Tab-separated table of C-alpha atoms and ligand atoms in Angstrom:
chain	number	residue	atom	x	y	z
Q	1	MET	CA	-132.426	87.468	150.543
Q	2	PRO	CA	-128.748	87.980	149.699
Q	3	ILE	CA	-127.045	90.517	151.926
Q	4	LEU	CA	-124.902	93.413	150.788
Q	5	VAL	CA	-122.768	95.589	153.050
Q	6	MET	CA	-122.352	99.214	151.952
Q	7	LYS	CA	-120.024	101.495	153.874
Q	8	PHE	CA	-120.053	105.268	153.492
Q	9	GLY	CA	-117.017	107.228	154.665
Q	10	GLY	CA	-117.032	110.704	156.184
Q	11	THR	CA	-116.966	112.679	152.936
Q	12	SER	CA	-119.844	110.579	151.559
Q	13	VAL	CA	-122.074	111.620	154.485
Q	14	ALA	CA	-120.613	115.093	155.050
Q	15	THR	CA	-123.922	116.932	154.468
Q	16	LEU	CA	-127.616	116.079	154.493
Q	17	ASP	CA	-127.556	116.315	150.719
Q	18	ARG	CA	-124.759	113.757	150.487
Q	19	ILE	CA	-126.568	111.487	152.912
Q	20	ARG	CA	-129.542	111.659	150.536
Q	21	ARG	CA	-127.323	110.736	147.613
Q	22	ALA	CA	-125.849	107.825	149.549
Q	23	ALA	CA	-129.356	106.721	150.576
Q	24	LYS	CA	-130.366	106.639	146.909
Q	25	ARG	CA	-127.572	104.173	146.214
Q	26	VAL	CA	-128.810	102.064	149.096
Q	27	GLY	CA	-132.380	102.241	147.802
Q	28	ARG	CA	-131.202	101.036	144.409
Q	29	GLU	CA	-129.567	97.945	145.920
Q	30	VAL	CA	-132.744	97.238	147.891
Q	31	ALA	CA	-134.621	97.434	144.581
Q	32	ASN	CA	-132.051	94.979	143.186
Q	33	GLY	CA	-133.248	92.477	145.793
Q	34	TYR	CA	-130.705	92.832	148.593
Q	35	ASP	CA	-131.132	93.193	152.300
Q	36	VAL	CA	-128.570	95.889	153.014
Q	37	ILE	CA	-126.372	96.572	156.006
Q	38	VAL	CA	-125.137	100.141	155.798
Q	39	ILE	CA	-122.113	101.107	157.856
Q	40	VAL	CA	-121.609	104.829	158.327
Q	41	SER	CA	-118.701	106.992	159.403
Q	42	ALA	CA	-119.128	110.312	161.175
Q	43	MET	CA	-119.643	113.374	158.963
Q	44	ALA	CA	-116.289	114.557	157.564
Q	45	GLY	CA	-114.257	116.435	160.176
Q	46	GLU	CA	-116.570	115.454	163.020
Q	47	THR	CA	-114.300	112.851	164.655
Q	48	ASN	CA	-111.313	115.228	164.538
Q	49	LYS	CA	-113.438	117.875	166.238
Q	50	LEU	CA	-114.475	115.444	168.980
Q	51	VAL	CA	-110.883	114.295	169.509
Q	52	GLY	CA	-109.955	117.980	169.856
Q	53	TYR	CA	-112.615	118.499	172.539
Q	54	VAL	CA	-111.276	115.559	174.509
Q	55	GLU	CA	-107.652	116.670	174.305
Q	56	GLU	CA	-108.520	120.206	175.317
Q	57	THR	CA	-110.546	118.992	178.283
Q	58	SER	CA	-108.071	116.427	179.510
Q	59	PRO	CA	-104.575	116.077	178.036
Q	60	LEU	CA	-104.005	112.714	179.743
Q	61	PHE	CA	-107.544	111.580	179.074
Q	62	ASP	CA	-109.249	108.458	180.341
Q	63	ALA	CA	-109.555	106.324	177.210
Q	64	ARG	CA	-113.035	105.089	178.144
Q	65	GLU	CA	-114.367	108.629	178.114
Q	66	TYR	CA	-112.438	109.405	174.920
Q	67	ASP	CA	-114.349	106.537	173.327
Q	68	ALA	CA	-117.646	107.757	174.782
Q	69	VAL	CA	-117.078	111.121	173.092
Q	70	VAL	CA	-115.480	110.222	169.753
Q	71	SER	CA	-117.903	107.389	168.976
Q	72	SER	CA	-120.805	109.825	168.990
Q	73	GLY	CA	-120.227	111.194	165.474
Q	74	GLU	CA	-121.276	107.874	163.952
Q	75	ASN	CA	-124.472	107.808	166.023
Q	76	VAL	CA	-125.601	111.009	164.381
Q	77	THR	CA	-125.055	109.782	160.827
Q	78	ALA	CA	-126.638	106.380	161.546
Q	79	GLY	CA	-129.847	108.032	162.746
Q	80	LEU	CA	-129.883	110.550	159.887
Q	81	MET	CA	-129.299	107.832	157.292
Q	82	ALA	CA	-132.163	105.730	158.707
Q	83	LEU	CA	-134.457	108.768	158.674
Q	84	THR	CA	-133.463	109.614	155.093
Q	85	LEU	CA	-134.200	106.059	153.956
Q	86	GLN	CA	-137.550	106.108	155.746
Q	87	GLU	CA	-138.391	109.349	153.917
Q	88	MET	CA	-137.760	107.398	150.701
Q	89	ASP	CA	-140.156	104.673	151.903
Q	90	VAL	CA	-137.328	102.203	152.478
Q	91	PRO	CA	-137.876	100.376	155.804
Q	92	ALA	CA	-134.718	101.162	157.773
Q	93	ARG	CA	-133.531	101.198	161.358
Q	94	SER	CA	-130.314	102.465	162.971
Q	95	TRP	CA	-128.103	100.441	165.305
Q	96	GLN	CA	-125.376	101.645	167.597
Q	97	GLY	CA	-122.578	99.199	168.328
Q	98	TRP	CA	-123.942	98.124	171.710
Q	99	GLN	CA	-127.373	97.401	170.231
Q	100	VAL	CA	-126.056	94.793	167.795
Q	101	PRO	CA	-124.147	94.082	170.091
Q	102	LEU	CA	-120.758	94.297	168.398
Q	103	LYS	CA	-118.471	92.911	171.101
Q	104	THR	CA	-114.915	94.177	171.377
Q	105	THR	CA	-111.829	93.877	173.523
Q	106	SER	CA	-111.297	96.441	176.265
Q	107	ALA	CA	-108.372	98.143	174.498
Q	108	HIS	CA	-110.071	101.521	174.394
Q	109	SER	CA	-109.387	103.680	171.322
Q	110	SER	CA	-107.921	100.688	169.487
Q	111	ALA	CA	-110.254	97.844	170.407
Q	112	ARG	CA	-110.538	94.707	168.306
Q	113	ILE	CA	-113.765	93.039	167.299
Q	114	LEU	CA	-114.499	89.778	169.115
Q	115	GLU	CA	-117.968	88.869	167.933
Q	116	ILE	CA	-120.900	90.102	165.890
Q	117	PRO	CA	-124.080	88.160	166.708
Q	118	THR	CA	-126.349	88.185	163.665
Q	119	ASP	CA	-129.697	87.066	165.147
Q	120	ASN	CA	-130.861	90.512	166.179
Q	121	ILE	CA	-130.516	92.122	162.770
Q	122	LEU	CA	-131.534	88.998	160.840
Q	123	SER	CA	-134.814	88.759	162.728
Q	124	LYS	CA	-135.556	92.393	161.776
Q	125	PHE	CA	-134.827	91.553	158.141
Q	126	GLY	CA	-137.279	88.678	158.629
Q	127	GLU	CA	-139.910	91.166	159.753
Q	128	GLY	CA	-139.552	93.252	156.599
Q	129	MET	CA	-136.854	95.728	157.519
Q	130	LYS	CA	-134.742	96.273	154.382
Q	131	VAL	CA	-131.809	98.258	155.689
Q	132	ALA	CA	-129.902	98.076	158.970
Q	133	VAL	CA	-127.863	101.238	159.363
Q	134	VAL	CA	-125.002	100.539	161.749
Q	135	ALA	CA	-122.761	103.136	163.359
Q	136	GLY	CA	-119.215	102.234	162.314
Q	137	PHE	CA	-116.041	102.393	164.405
Q	138	GLN	CA	-117.657	101.371	167.708
Q	139	GLY	CA	-118.647	98.419	169.829
Q	140	VAL	CA	-119.058	97.441	173.431
Q	141	SER	CA	-116.491	95.857	175.768
Q	142	ALA	CA	-117.037	93.050	178.280
Q	143	GLU	CA	-117.253	95.781	180.933
Q	144	ASN	CA	-120.216	97.206	179.023
Q	145	ARG	CA	-118.358	100.361	177.986
Q	146	ILE	CA	-118.320	101.830	174.482
Q	147	ALA	CA	-115.042	101.052	172.725
Q	148	THR	CA	-113.767	102.397	169.386
Q	149	LEU	CA	-111.695	100.536	166.816
Q	150	GLY	CA	-108.994	103.100	166.037
Q	151	ARG	CA	-109.066	105.888	163.457
Q	152	GLY	CA	-110.500	104.752	160.155
Q	153	GLY	CA	-112.148	101.849	161.965
Q	154	SER	CA	-115.450	101.964	160.091
Q	155	ASP	CA	-113.807	100.078	157.228
Q	156	THR	CA	-113.089	97.280	159.676
Q	157	THR	CA	-116.651	97.383	160.990
Q	158	ALA	CA	-117.897	96.985	157.414
Q	159	VAL	CA	-115.691	94.018	156.555
Q	160	ALA	CA	-116.454	92.327	159.887
Q	161	PHE	CA	-120.193	92.642	159.206
Q	162	ALA	CA	-119.741	91.276	155.692
Q	163	ALA	CA	-117.884	88.267	157.124
Q	164	ALA	CA	-120.352	87.685	159.967
Q	165	PHE	CA	-123.426	87.876	157.705
Q	166	GLY	CA	-121.872	86.090	154.740
Q	167	ALA	CA	-122.532	89.130	152.563
Q	168	GLU	CA	-122.186	88.797	148.823
Q	169	ARG	CA	-119.856	91.796	148.782
Q	170	CYS	CA	-118.666	94.707	150.874
Q	171	ASP	CA	-118.784	98.010	149.005
Q	172	ILE	CA	-116.685	100.786	150.498
Q	173	TYR	CA	-117.895	104.156	149.230
Q	174	THR	CA	-115.327	106.890	149.539
Q	175	ASP	CA	-114.160	110.089	147.837
Q	176	VAL	CA	-111.837	108.366	145.373
Q	177	ASP	CA	-113.077	106.088	142.637
Q	178	GLY	CA	-110.806	103.188	143.476
Q	179	VAL	CA	-107.269	102.084	144.220
Q	180	TYR	CA	-104.573	103.642	142.049
Q	181	THR	CA	-101.171	102.453	140.864
Q	182	THR	CA	-99.776	105.348	142.876
Q	183	ASP	CA	-100.908	108.606	144.462
Q	184	PRO	CA	-102.488	110.646	141.610
Q	185	ARG	CA	-101.356	113.826	143.351
Q	186	ILE	CA	-97.767	112.728	142.761
Q	187	SER	CA	-97.987	111.185	139.319
Q	188	ASP	CA	-100.488	112.296	136.723
Q	189	LYS	CA	-99.951	108.932	135.052
Q	190	ALA	CA	-101.488	107.082	138.008
Q	191	ARG	CA	-104.128	104.653	136.773
Q	192	LYS	CA	-107.085	103.137	138.564
Q	193	LEU	CA	-106.774	99.386	139.034
Q	194	ASP	CA	-109.798	97.232	138.205
Q	195	LYS	CA	-108.637	94.525	140.566
Q	196	ILE	CA	-105.999	94.140	143.220
Q	197	ALA	CA	-105.092	91.117	145.351
Q	198	PHE	CA	-105.681	91.201	149.118
Q	199	GLU	CA	-101.969	90.851	149.812
Q	200	GLU	CA	-101.060	93.722	147.525
Q	201	MET	CA	-103.734	95.901	149.070
Q	202	LEU	CA	-102.479	94.994	152.510
Q	203	GLU	CA	-98.988	96.162	151.637
Q	204	LEU	CA	-100.304	99.314	149.992
Q	205	ALA	CA	-102.651	100.089	152.897
Q	206	SER	CA	-99.912	99.732	155.469
Q	207	LEU	CA	-97.451	101.604	153.268
Q	208	GLY	CA	-99.532	104.716	153.379
Q	209	ALA	CA	-102.043	104.445	150.529
Q	210	LYS	CA	-104.752	105.668	152.849
Q	211	VAL	CA	-107.794	104.201	151.108
Q	212	LEU	CA	-108.640	101.443	153.592
Q	213	GLN	CA	-107.771	100.812	157.204
Q	214	THR	CA	-105.110	98.069	157.209
Q	215	ARG	CA	-107.045	95.881	159.605
Q	216	SER	CA	-110.054	95.850	157.325
Q	217	VAL	CA	-107.921	94.368	154.559
Q	218	GLU	CA	-106.461	91.759	156.916
Q	219	LEU	CA	-109.976	90.732	157.885
Q	220	ALA	CA	-111.168	90.641	154.291
Q	221	MET	CA	-108.231	88.421	153.357
Q	222	ARG	CA	-108.812	86.057	156.264
Q	223	TYR	CA	-112.539	85.635	155.565
Q	224	LYS	CA	-112.314	86.080	151.787
Q	225	VAL	CA	-114.712	88.998	151.754
Q	226	ARG	CA	-114.954	90.499	148.274
Q	227	LEU	CA	-114.246	94.131	148.864
Q	228	ARG	CA	-114.991	96.896	146.412
Q	229	VAL	CA	-113.680	100.452	146.752
Q	230	LEU	CA	-115.691	102.996	144.819
Q	231	SER	CA	-116.691	106.625	144.755
Q	232	SER	CA	-119.982	107.845	146.142
Q	233	PHE	CA	-119.762	110.877	143.879
Q	234	GLY	CA	-120.572	110.974	140.197
Q	235	ASP	CA	-123.269	109.063	138.382
Q	236	MET	CA	-124.976	106.039	139.823
Q	237	GLY	CA	-124.299	103.665	136.985
Q	238	ASP	CA	-120.819	104.276	135.784
Q	239	ASN	CA	-118.460	103.277	138.524
Q	240	ALA	CA	-117.154	99.824	139.136
Q	241	GLY	CA	-114.323	100.994	141.386
Q	242	THR	CA	-111.576	98.559	142.315
Q	243	LEU	CA	-112.277	95.014	143.442
Q	244	VAL	CA	-109.970	93.779	146.205
Q	245	CYS	CA	-110.004	90.022	145.842
Q	246	ASP	CA	-108.197	86.732	145.972
Q	247	GLU	CA	-105.208	86.514	143.660
Q	248	GLU	CA	-106.819	83.595	141.846
Q	249	ASP	CA	-109.487	86.017	140.642
Q	250	ILE	CA	-106.900	88.144	138.898
Q	251	VAL	CA	-106.161	86.786	135.470
Q	252	GLU	CA	-103.782	89.313	134.071
Q	253	SER	CA	-101.568	91.446	136.213
Q	254	ASN	CA	-98.442	93.535	136.200
Q	255	VAL	CA	-95.365	92.262	138.011
Q	256	VAL	CA	-95.619	95.441	140.050
Q	257	ALA	CA	-99.136	96.554	140.995
Q	258	GLY	CA	-98.330	99.867	142.601
Q	259	VAL	CA	-95.809	102.311	144.023
Q	260	ALA	CA	-96.464	103.495	147.559
Q	261	HIS	CA	-94.847	106.221	149.585
Q	262	SER	CA	-94.723	107.351	153.140
Q	263	ARG	CA	-93.416	110.730	154.233
Q	264	ASP	CA	-93.732	109.890	157.863
Q	265	GLU	CA	-90.491	107.985	158.415
Q	266	ALA	CA	-87.393	108.562	160.476
Q	267	LYS	CA	-84.079	106.750	160.288
Q	268	MET	CA	-82.310	106.111	163.571
Q	269	THR	CA	-78.793	104.763	163.921
Q	270	LEU	CA	-77.192	103.438	167.059
Q	271	ILE	CA	-73.492	104.032	166.608
Q	272	SER	CA	-71.069	101.436	167.907
Q	273	VAL	CA	-73.021	98.788	169.768
Q	274	ALA	CA	-71.414	95.555	170.880
Q	275	ASP	CA	-71.731	92.880	168.196
Q	276	ARG	CA	-72.697	89.918	170.356
Q	277	PRO	CA	-75.491	87.359	170.554
Q	278	GLY	CA	-78.617	88.962	172.017
Q	279	ILE	CA	-77.827	92.508	170.977
Q	280	ALA	CA	-80.809	92.794	168.628
Q	281	ALA	CA	-83.131	91.549	171.351
Q	282	ALA	CA	-81.579	94.014	173.810
Q	283	ILE	CA	-82.291	96.902	171.430
Q	284	PHE	CA	-85.642	95.991	169.938
Q	285	GLY	CA	-87.161	94.592	173.132
Q	286	PRO	CA	-87.128	97.968	174.910
Q	287	LEU	CA	-88.282	99.718	171.715
Q	288	ALA	CA	-91.283	97.391	171.445
Q	289	GLU	CA	-92.076	97.880	175.119
Q	290	ALA	CA	-92.027	101.635	174.574
Q	291	GLY	CA	-94.576	101.211	171.765
Q	292	VAL	CA	-92.193	102.150	168.934
Q	293	ASN	CA	-93.291	100.637	165.614
Q	294	VAL	CA	-89.993	99.642	164.081
Q	295	ASP	CA	-90.207	99.004	160.361
Q	296	MET	CA	-86.873	98.531	158.592
Q	297	ILE	CA	-83.765	97.178	160.309
Q	298	VAL	CA	-80.177	97.051	159.080
Q	299	GLN	CA	-77.156	95.816	160.966
Q	300	ASN	CA	-73.934	97.114	159.504
Q	301	ILE	CA	-70.692	95.174	159.279
Q	302	SER	CA	-68.794	94.851	162.463
Q	303	GLU	CA	-65.305	95.989	163.244
Q	304	GLU	CA	-63.431	94.932	166.343
Q	305	GLY	CA	-66.603	93.584	167.886
Q	306	ARG	CA	-68.616	96.802	167.445
Q	307	THR	CA	-71.286	97.556	164.850
Q	308	ASP	CA	-73.888	100.169	163.904
Q	309	MET	CA	-77.574	99.301	163.995
Q	310	THR	CA	-80.028	101.273	161.876
Q	311	PHE	CA	-83.799	101.140	162.063
Q	312	SER	CA	-86.756	103.208	160.906
Q	313	CYS	CA	-89.879	104.249	162.767
Q	314	PRO	CA	-92.663	106.845	162.362
Q	315	THR	CA	-91.406	110.415	162.825
Q	316	ASN	CA	-93.627	111.070	165.818
Q	317	GLN	CA	-92.067	108.148	167.694
Q	318	VAL	CA	-88.478	109.406	167.504
Q	319	ALA	CA	-88.587	110.982	170.964
Q	320	ARG	CA	-90.021	107.821	172.428
Q	321	ALA	CA	-87.343	105.704	170.746
Q	322	GLU	CA	-84.592	107.994	172.035
Q	323	ALA	CA	-85.954	107.814	175.566
Q	324	ALA	CA	-86.183	104.016	175.432
Q	325	MET	CA	-82.588	103.696	174.177
Q	326	LYS	CA	-81.254	106.117	176.762
Q	327	LYS	CA	-83.035	104.202	179.507
Q	328	ALA	CA	-81.646	100.880	178.244
Q	329	LYS	CA	-78.177	102.396	178.216
Q	330	ASP	CA	-78.540	103.795	181.731
Q	331	GLU	CA	-79.709	100.411	182.951
Q	332	GLY	CA	-76.698	98.743	181.340
Q	333	ILE	CA	-78.798	96.630	178.968
Q	334	ILE	CA	-77.031	98.059	175.928
Q	335	ASN	CA	-74.048	100.247	175.314
Q	336	PHE	CA	-73.643	102.585	172.345
Q	337	HIS	CA	-71.606	105.580	171.400
Q	338	ASP	CA	-74.354	107.759	169.949
Q	339	LEU	CA	-77.914	107.699	168.611
Q	340	VAL	CA	-78.385	109.674	165.402
Q	341	ALA	CA	-81.873	110.494	164.123
Q	342	ASP	CA	-82.487	111.483	160.510
Q	343	THR	CA	-86.045	112.773	160.153
Q	344	ASP	CA	-85.675	114.043	156.585
Q	345	VAL	CA	-86.339	110.710	154.924
Q	346	ALA	CA	-89.228	109.069	153.099
Q	347	LYS	CA	-90.036	105.505	152.203
Q	348	VAL	CA	-90.902	104.464	148.671
Q	349	SER	CA	-92.013	100.930	147.890
Q	350	VAL	CA	-92.998	98.832	144.922
Q	351	VAL	CA	-95.573	96.115	145.536
Q	352	GLY	CA	-96.802	93.223	143.427
Q	353	ILE	CA	-97.590	89.529	143.750
Q	354	GLY	CA	-95.929	89.068	140.350
Q	355	MET	CA	-92.546	89.551	142.061
Q	356	ARG	CA	-92.801	86.051	143.437
Q	357	SER	CA	-92.233	84.645	139.986
Q	358	HIS	CA	-90.147	87.417	138.406
Q	359	ALA	CA	-86.505	87.920	139.212
Q	360	GLY	CA	-84.796	91.252	138.765
Q	361	VAL	CA	-87.423	93.641	140.083
Q	362	ALA	CA	-85.066	94.942	142.772
Q	363	ALA	CA	-82.257	95.514	140.280
Q	364	GLN	CA	-84.649	97.349	137.969
Q	365	MET	CA	-85.847	99.512	140.864
Q	366	PHE	CA	-82.335	100.448	142.020
Q	367	LYS	CA	-81.263	101.238	138.467
Q	368	ALA	CA	-84.211	103.595	137.998
Q	369	LEU	CA	-83.371	105.411	141.236
Q	370	SER	CA	-79.704	105.677	140.398
Q	371	ALA	CA	-80.552	107.103	136.964
Q	372	GLU	CA	-82.247	109.950	138.835
Q	373	GLY	CA	-79.257	110.363	141.130
Q	374	ILE	CA	-81.223	109.274	144.182
Q	375	ASN	CA	-79.200	107.746	146.984
Q	376	ILE	CA	-80.706	104.765	148.805
Q	377	LYS	CA	-80.198	104.784	152.576
Q	378	VAL	CA	-81.904	101.578	153.675
Q	379	ILE	CA	-83.456	98.694	151.732
Q	380	THR	CA	-85.858	95.999	152.866
Q	381	THR	CA	-87.608	93.357	150.852
Q	382	SER	CA	-90.359	90.837	151.314
Q	383	GLU	CA	-91.801	88.328	148.900
Q	384	ILE	CA	-94.036	90.905	147.225
Q	385	LYS	CA	-92.500	94.233	148.226
Q	386	ILE	CA	-89.279	96.211	147.998
Q	387	SER	CA	-88.924	99.348	150.096
Q	388	VAL	CA	-86.212	101.950	150.163
Q	389	LEU	CA	-85.538	104.865	152.451
Q	390	ILE	CA	-84.379	107.996	150.617
Q	391	ASP	CA	-84.044	111.730	151.233
Q	392	ARG	CA	-87.537	113.136	151.503
Q	393	LYS	CA	-86.904	115.823	148.907
Q	394	TYR	CA	-86.601	113.111	146.238
Q	395	MET	CA	-89.787	111.267	147.163
Q	396	GLU	CA	-91.985	112.551	144.323
Q	397	LEU	CA	-89.231	112.072	141.781
Q	398	ALA	CA	-88.658	108.492	142.938
Q	399	VAL	CA	-92.353	107.629	142.753
Q	400	GLN	CA	-92.630	109.038	139.228
Q	401	ALA	CA	-89.481	107.290	138.029
Q	402	LEU	CA	-90.615	103.918	139.386
Q	403	HIS	CA	-94.112	104.346	137.979
Q	404	ASP	CA	-92.519	104.887	134.553
Q	405	THR	CA	-89.983	102.091	134.884
Q	406	PHE	CA	-92.592	99.477	135.676
Q	407	GLU	CA	-94.958	100.904	133.029
Q	408	LEU	CA	-97.809	101.201	135.478
Q	409	ASP	CA	-99.630	103.617	133.216
Q	410	LYS	CA	-100.349	100.670	130.921
Q	411	ALA	CA	-102.975	98.149	132.008
Q	412	GLY	CA	-101.691	94.596	132.219
Q	413	ALA	CA	-98.305	95.558	130.762
O	501	LIG	N1	-114.963	108.455	162.131
O	501	LIG	C1	-113.827	107.647	162.461
O	501	LIG	C2	-112.555	108.342	162.024
O	501	LIG	O1	-112.587	109.399	161.469
O	501	LIG	C3	-113.921	106.277	161.896
O	501	LIG	C4	-114.013	106.191	160.404
O	501	LIG	O2	-114.452	107.126	159.753
O	501	LIG	O3	-113.665	105.167	159.853
O	501	LIG	O4	-111.494	107.844	162.249
O	502	MG	MG1	-111.581	106.079	156.127
């Protein structure tokens, strides 16, 4: 039998009624001739509640016990989903991570998947079981402790199962009906994409289009898992969602596929550092060691052997970055005049594989921003992405202007 992986996110299993609706979709695929692996998240809000319990009990918590607590939400939905399917006369069984066993690293609260043995579940399919309901987000470490995969990790569980079992497709059911050209809350012209390339999705996922966990897209790209994002609400028949696929499968596409934004950015500038070989390593080494996720980097021109170095990082890491730089200064590793943090910025990016073969996208982007009077503070580019840092108050305006400029409201324009 061909295998299908279906993943239901927290809002899709938020109540018993929604679990029933999700189970009906599963039953339909079983009727279509699939053996189905269902991956479930915890009921909406449940994981946040559990995280809250842990933090209240122990501010500097032991990560192994954090995982023991926060993984439990998925256990509840896995059992309830199996029971619901059984009530519909669909032979189903639930599996917690350790029962598979989904083996992970020991990096508690952000573990990575090492291996998913398939024999256990396949032999149950062989015995007539039609649906394996697997608790997402969790696995077991070499030390035999429960480990979780980081927030949003059920997406990664789903893709990893699809890869391990050679599933025909991995359907991610969520509360939006697909991937949009931009955030519909910001632009009412946002349009659902029928298809998007893995690489574009990867950029959009990491740029703050919160539909899929970034790691799940990386995995899907590596193992060429056809990934579909679709809504679990609405009618059964009518939604094809968005297919995340290889770029070869996309016949017609815009130069720019989407405009992403991220509010959660801070711009930090080290004023007057020595402009000498090794200075970048001396700055970014300690930042990396302190766990600061540096994104954009700009080194300004130098004057009399001194220069300014600007970088961006998530807002909640500013304090950590400041501490790391102060420590490096105290230890004589670097020397700077001042460290200035600007936390009122946002990042806006345009993404599209078409940029590889089209010149002038950057110029078009900057022109559109300047027409709105928006000042650009930092720019970075990659082969398929251009990002700018701007004042946060202009973020919505910038997104709308870029969406218009690249005519993203028109399919295949
Ligand atoms: N329940 C976990 C979370 O909220 C994992 C997931 O839903 O993907 O992060
Ligand atoms: Mg999610």
